[in-house]
Coordinates of C-alpha atoms in Angstrom, one line a residue:
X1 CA 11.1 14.1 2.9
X2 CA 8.7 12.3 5.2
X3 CA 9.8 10.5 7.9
X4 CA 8.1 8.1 10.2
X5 CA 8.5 6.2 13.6
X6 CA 8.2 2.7 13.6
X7 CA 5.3 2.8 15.5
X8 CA 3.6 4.9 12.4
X9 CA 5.2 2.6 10.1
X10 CA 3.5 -0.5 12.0
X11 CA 0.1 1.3 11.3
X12 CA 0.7 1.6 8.0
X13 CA 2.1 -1.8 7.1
X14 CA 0.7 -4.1 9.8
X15 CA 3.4 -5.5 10.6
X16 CA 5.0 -5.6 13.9
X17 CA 8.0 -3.6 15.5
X18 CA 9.5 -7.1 15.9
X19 CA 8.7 -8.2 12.4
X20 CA 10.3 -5.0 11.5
X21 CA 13.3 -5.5 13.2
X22 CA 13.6 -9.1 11.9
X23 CA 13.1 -8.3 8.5
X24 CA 16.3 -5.7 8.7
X25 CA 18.2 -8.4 10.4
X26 CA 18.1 -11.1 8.1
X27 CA 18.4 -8.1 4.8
X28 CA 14.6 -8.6 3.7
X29 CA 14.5 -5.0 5.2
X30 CA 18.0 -2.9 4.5
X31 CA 19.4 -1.2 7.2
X32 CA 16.6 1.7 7.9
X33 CA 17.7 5.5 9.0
X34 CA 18.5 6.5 12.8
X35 CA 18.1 9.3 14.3
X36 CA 20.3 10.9 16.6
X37 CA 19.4 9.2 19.6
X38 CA 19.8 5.4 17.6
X39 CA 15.8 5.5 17.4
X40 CA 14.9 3.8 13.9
X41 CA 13.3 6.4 11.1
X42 CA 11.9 5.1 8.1
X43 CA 11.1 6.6 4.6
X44 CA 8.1 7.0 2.4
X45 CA 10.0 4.4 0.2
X46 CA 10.7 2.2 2.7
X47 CA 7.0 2.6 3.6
X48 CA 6.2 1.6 0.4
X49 CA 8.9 -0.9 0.2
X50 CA 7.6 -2.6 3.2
X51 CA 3.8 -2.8 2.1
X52 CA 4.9 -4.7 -1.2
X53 CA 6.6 -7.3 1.7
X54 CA 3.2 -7.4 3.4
X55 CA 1.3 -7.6 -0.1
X56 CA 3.9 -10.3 -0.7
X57 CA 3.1 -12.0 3.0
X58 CA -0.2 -12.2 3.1
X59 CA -0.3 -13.7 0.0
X60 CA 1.5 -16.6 0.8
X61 CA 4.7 -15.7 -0.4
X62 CA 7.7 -17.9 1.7
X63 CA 10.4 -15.5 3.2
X64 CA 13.2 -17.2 1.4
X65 CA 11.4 -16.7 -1.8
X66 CA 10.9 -13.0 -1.0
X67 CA 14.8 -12.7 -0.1
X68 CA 15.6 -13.9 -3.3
X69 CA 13.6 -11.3 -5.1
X70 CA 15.0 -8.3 -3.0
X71 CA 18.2 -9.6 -3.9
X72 CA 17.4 -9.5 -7.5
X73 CA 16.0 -6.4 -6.6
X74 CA 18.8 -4.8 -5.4
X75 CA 21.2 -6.0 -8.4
X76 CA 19.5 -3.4 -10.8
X77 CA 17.9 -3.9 -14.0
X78 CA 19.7 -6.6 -15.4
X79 CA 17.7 -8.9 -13.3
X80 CA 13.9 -7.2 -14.5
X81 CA 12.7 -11.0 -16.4
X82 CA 14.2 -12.7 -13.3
X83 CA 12.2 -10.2 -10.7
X84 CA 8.5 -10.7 -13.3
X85 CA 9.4 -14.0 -13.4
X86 CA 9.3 -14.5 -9.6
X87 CA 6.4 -12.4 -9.6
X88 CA 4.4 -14.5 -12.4
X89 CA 4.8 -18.0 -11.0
X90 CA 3.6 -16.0 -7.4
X91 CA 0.8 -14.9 -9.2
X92 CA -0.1 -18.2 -10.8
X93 CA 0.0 -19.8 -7.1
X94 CA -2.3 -17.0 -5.8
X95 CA -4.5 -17.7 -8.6
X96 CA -4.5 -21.3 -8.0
X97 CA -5.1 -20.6 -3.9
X98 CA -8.1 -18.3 -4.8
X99 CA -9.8 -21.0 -6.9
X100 CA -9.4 -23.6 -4.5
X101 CA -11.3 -20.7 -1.6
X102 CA -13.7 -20.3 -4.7
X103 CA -14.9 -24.3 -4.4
X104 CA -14.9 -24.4 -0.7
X105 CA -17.0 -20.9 -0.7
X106 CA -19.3 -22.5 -3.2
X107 CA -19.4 -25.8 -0.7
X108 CA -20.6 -23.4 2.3
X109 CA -23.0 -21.8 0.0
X110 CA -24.6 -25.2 -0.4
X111 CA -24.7 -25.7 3.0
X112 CA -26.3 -22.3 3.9
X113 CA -29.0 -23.3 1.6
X114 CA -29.6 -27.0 3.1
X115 CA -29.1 -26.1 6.1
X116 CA -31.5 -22.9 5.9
X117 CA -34.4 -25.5 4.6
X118 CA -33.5 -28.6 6.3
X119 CA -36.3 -27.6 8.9
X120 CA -38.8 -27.5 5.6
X121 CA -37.6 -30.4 4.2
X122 CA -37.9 -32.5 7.4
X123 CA -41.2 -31.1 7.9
X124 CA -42.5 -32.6 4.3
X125 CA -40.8 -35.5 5.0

């Protein structure tokens, strides 16, 4: 079994030794491995664990909402249609978010173009 410092893990997650720790202190994160110096050691799963969190993060998810679906988590398959349900309204809010990036990407587009021939069309005026 692999294991990792949290440095490495910050490489591989982005997040930050501090987000780290916060994230086990408030049980987003359970309590990770220690070596036997107290030094922190994490997992591959945790690893993997953790960049579902970031996918989750930078996404937009709240951290309330993503405590309540590592607590489902952690209460075991009876609460799989909770867990996809979580997961499908998150979805349809991401959705939603990238549409709304969609129109105002469009809107700069439009801009690009009358900027990029606003010298043209004040010259014909």
């Amino acid at each position: 079994m692999t294991s990792y410092t949290p440095a490495q893990v910050t490489e591989k997650t982005g997040f930050t030794i501090d987000t780290l720790r916060y994230y086990e202190r408030i049980g987003l994160l359970h309590p990770v491995g220690r070596t036997a110096g107290g030094r922190r050691t994490f997992t591959d799963q945790d690893v993997e664990f953790l960049q579902l969190l970031r996918c989750l993060r930078y996404t937009g998810m709240p951290v309330a909402e993503m405590l309540r679906f590592v607590e489902l988590l952690r209460s075991g398959e009876a609460t799989r249609e909770e867990r996809v349900d979580v997961l499908r309204d998150h979805e349809a809010r991401v959705a939603a978010q990238i549409e709304r990036l969609r129109e105002h990407q469009d809107h700069i587009r439009f801009k690009i173009r009358l900027y990029s021939g606003a010298e043209e069309l004040a010259s014909a005026g």
